[in-house]
CSV table of N, CA and C in Angstrom, one decimal:
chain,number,residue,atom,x,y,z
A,1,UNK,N,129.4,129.4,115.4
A,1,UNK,CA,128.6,129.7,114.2
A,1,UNK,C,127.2,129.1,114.4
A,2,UNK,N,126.1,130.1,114.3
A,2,UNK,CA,124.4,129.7,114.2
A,2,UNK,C,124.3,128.8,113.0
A,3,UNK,N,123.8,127.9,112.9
A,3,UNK,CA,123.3,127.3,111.4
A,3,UNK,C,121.5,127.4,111.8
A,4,UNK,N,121.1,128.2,111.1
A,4,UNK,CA,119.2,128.1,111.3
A,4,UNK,C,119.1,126.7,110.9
A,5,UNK,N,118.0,126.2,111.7
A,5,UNK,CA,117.6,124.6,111.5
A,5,UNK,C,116.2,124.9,112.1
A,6,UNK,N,115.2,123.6,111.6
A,6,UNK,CA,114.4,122.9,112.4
A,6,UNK,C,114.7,122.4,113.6
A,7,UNK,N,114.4,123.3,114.3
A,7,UNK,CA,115.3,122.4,115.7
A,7,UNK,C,114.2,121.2,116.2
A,8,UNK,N,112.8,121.7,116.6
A,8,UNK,CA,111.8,121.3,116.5
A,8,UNK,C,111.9,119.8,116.4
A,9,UNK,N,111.6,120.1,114.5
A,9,UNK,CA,111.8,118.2,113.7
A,9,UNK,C,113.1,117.9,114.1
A,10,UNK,N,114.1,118.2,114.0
A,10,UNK,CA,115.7,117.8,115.0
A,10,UNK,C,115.0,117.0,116.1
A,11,UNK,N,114.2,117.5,117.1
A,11,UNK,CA,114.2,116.7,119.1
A,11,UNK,C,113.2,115.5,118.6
A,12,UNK,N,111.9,116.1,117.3
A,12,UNK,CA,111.5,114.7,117.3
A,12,UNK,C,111.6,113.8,116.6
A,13,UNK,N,112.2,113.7,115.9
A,13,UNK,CA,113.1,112.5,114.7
A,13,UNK,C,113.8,112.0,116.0
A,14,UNK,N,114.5,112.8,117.1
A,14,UNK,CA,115.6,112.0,118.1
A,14,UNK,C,114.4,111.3,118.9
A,15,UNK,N,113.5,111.7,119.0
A,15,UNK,CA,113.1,111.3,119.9
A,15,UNK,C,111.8,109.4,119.9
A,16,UNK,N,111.8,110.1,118.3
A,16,UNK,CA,111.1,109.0,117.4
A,16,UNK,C,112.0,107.7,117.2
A,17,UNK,N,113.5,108.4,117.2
A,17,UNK,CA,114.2,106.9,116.9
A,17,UNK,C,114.1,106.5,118.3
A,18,UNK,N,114.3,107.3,119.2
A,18,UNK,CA,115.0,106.6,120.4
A,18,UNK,C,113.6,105.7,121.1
A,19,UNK,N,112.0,105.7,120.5
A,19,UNK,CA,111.1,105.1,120.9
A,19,UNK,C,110.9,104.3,120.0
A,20,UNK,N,111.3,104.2,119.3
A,20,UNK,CA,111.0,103.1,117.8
A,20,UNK,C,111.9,102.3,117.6
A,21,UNK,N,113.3,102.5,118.1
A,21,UNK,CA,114.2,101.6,117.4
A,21,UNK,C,114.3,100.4,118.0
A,22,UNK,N,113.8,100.5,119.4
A,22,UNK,CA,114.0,99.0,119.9
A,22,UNK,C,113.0,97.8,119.8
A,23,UNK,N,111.6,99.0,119.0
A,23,UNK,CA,110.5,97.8,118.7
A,23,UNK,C,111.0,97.1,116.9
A,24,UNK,N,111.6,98.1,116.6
A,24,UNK,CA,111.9,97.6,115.2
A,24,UNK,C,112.8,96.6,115.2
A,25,UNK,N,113.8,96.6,116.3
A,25,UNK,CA,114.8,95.6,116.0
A,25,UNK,C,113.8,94.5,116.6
A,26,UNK,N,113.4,94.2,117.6
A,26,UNK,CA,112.5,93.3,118.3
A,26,UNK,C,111.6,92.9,117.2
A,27,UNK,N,111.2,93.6,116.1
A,27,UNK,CA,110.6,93.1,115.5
A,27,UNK,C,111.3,92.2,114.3
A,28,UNK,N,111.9,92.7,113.8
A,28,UNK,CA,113.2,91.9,112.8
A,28,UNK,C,113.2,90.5,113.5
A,29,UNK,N,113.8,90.9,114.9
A,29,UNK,CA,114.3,89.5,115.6
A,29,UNK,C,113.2,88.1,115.8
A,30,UNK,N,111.9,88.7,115.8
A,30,UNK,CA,110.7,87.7,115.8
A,30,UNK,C,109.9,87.9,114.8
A,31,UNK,N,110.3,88.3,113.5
A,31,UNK,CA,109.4,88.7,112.4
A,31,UNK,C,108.4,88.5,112.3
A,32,UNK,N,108.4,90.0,113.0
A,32,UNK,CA,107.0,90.1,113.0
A,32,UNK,C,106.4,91.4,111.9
A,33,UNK,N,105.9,90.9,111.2
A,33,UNK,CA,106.0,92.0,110.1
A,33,UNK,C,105.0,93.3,110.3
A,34,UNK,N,104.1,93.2,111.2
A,34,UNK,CA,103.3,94.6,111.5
A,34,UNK,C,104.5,95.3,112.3
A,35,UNK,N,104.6,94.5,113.2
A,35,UNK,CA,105.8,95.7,114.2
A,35,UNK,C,106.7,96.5,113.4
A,36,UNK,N,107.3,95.3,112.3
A,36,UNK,CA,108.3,96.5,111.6
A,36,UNK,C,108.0,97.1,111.2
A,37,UNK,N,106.6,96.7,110.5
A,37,UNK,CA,105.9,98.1,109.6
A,37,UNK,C,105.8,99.5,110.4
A,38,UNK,N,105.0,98.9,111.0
A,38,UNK,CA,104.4,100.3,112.4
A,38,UNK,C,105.7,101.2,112.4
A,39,UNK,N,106.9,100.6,112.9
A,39,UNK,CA,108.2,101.0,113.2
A,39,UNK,C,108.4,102.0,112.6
A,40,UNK,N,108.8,101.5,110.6
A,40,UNK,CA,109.0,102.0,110.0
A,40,UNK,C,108.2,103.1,109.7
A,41,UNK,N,107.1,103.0,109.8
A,41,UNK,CA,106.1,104.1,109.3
A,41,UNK,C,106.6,105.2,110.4
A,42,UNK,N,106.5,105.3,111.3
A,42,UNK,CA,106.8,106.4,112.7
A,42,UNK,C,107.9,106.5,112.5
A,43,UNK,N,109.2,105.9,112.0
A,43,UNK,CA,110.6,106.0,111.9
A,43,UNK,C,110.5,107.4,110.6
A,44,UNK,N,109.7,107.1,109.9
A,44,UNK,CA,109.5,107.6,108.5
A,44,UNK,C,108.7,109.1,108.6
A,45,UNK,N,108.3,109.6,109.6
A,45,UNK,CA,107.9,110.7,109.7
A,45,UNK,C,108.1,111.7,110.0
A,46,UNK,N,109.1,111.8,110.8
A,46,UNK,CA,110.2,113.3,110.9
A,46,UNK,C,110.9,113.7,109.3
A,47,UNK,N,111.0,112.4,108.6
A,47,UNK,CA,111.6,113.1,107.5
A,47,UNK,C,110.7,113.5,106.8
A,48,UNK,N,109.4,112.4,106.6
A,48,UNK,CA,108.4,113.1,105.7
A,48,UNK,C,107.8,114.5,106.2
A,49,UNK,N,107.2,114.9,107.4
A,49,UNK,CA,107.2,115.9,107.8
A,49,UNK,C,108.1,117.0,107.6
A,50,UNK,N,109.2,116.9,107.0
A,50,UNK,CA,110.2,118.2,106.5
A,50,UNK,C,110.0,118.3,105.1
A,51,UNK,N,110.7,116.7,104.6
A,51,UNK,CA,110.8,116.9,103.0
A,51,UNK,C,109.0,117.4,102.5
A,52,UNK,N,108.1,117.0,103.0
A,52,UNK,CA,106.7,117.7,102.5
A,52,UNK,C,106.1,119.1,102.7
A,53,UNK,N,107.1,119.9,103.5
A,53,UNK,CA,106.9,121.0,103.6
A,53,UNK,C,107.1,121.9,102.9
A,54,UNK,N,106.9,122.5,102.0
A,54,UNK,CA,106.4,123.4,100.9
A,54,UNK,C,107.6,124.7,101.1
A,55,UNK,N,107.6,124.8,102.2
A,55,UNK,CA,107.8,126.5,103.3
A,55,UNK,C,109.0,126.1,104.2
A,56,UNK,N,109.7,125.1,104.2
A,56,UNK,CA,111.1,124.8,105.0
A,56,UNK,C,112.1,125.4,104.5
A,57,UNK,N,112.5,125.0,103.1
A,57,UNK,CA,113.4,125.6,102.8
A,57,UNK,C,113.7,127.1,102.4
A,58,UNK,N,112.7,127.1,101.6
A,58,UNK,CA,112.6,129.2,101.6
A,58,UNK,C,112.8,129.9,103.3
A,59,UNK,N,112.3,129.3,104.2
A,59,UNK,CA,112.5,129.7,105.2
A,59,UNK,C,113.8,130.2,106.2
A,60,UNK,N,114.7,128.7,106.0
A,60,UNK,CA,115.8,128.6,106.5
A,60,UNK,C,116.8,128.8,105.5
A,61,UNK,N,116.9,128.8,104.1
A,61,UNK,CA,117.7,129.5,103.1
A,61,UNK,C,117.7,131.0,103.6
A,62,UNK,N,116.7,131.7,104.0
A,62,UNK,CA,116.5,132.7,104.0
A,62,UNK,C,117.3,133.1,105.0
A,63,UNK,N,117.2,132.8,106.1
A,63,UNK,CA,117.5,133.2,107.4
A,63,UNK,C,119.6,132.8,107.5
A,64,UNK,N,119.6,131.6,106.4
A,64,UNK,CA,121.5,131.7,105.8
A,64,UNK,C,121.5,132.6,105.1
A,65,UNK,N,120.6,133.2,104.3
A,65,UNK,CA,121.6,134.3,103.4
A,65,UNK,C,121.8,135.4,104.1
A,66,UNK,N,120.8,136.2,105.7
A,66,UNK,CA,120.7,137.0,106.1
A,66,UNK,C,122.0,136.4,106.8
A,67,UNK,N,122.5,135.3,107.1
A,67,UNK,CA,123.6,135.7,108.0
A,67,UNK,C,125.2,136.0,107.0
A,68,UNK,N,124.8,135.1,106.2
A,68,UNK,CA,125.8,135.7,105.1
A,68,UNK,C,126.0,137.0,105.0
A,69,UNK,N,125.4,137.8,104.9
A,69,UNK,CA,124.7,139.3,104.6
A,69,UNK,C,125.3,140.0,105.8
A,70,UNK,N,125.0,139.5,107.1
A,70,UNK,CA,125.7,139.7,108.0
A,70,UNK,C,127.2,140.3,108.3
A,71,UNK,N,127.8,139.0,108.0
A,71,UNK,CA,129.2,138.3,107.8
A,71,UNK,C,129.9,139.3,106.9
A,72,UNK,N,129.4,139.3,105.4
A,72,UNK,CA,130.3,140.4,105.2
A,72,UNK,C,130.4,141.7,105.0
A,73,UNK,N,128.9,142.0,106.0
A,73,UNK,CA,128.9,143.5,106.1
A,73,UNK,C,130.4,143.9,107.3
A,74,UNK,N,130.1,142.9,108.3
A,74,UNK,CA,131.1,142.6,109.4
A,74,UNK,C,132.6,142.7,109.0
A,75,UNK,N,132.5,141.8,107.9
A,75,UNK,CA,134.0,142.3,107.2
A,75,UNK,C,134.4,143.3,106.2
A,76,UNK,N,133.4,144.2,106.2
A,76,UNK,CA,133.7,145.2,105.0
A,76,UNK,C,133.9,146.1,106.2
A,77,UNK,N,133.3,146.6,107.7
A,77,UNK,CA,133.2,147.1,107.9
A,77,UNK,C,135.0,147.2,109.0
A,78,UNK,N,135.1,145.8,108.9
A,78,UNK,CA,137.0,145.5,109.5
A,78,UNK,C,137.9,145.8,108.7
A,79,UNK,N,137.5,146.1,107.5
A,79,UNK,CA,138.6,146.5,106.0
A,79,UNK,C,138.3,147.7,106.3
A,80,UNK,N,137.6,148.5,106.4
A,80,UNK,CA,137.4,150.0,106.0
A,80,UNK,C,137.4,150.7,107.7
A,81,UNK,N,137.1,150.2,108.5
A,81,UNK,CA,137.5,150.5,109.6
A,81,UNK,C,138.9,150.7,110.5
């Protein structure tokens, strides 16, 4: 099963934790409070970057109902076939 996604924001949220998380803990560990900030601010942008997009969801709703639409054209046509 396809699920349409952001694959895109998906590699860089992975890719943002996997360069951020070890200054964030490092920072906790020597509180240092810019580091965690910094951290968190970069940690915080793959989501903000989706949730502020105006045009994400109409997009990818869209591209599920087309598969829905799909699906049970596929099974109307296994019933009557």
């Amino acid at each position: 099963i396809y699920v349409p996604h952001p694959w895109r924001r998906a590699w860089f949220a992975i890719f943002t934790s996997m360069v951020c998380t070890p200054p964030l803990v490092n920072g906790i560990i020597d509180k240092d409070r810019r580091k965690v900030l910094l951290s968190l601010v970069l940690l915080l942008a793959p989501y903000l970057s989706a949730r502020l997009d105006p045009n994400l969801r109409q997009k990818y709703n869209f591209e599920a109902i087309i598969a829905r639409h799909q699906e049970r054209n596929e099974e109307q046509q296994g019933v009557d076939g």
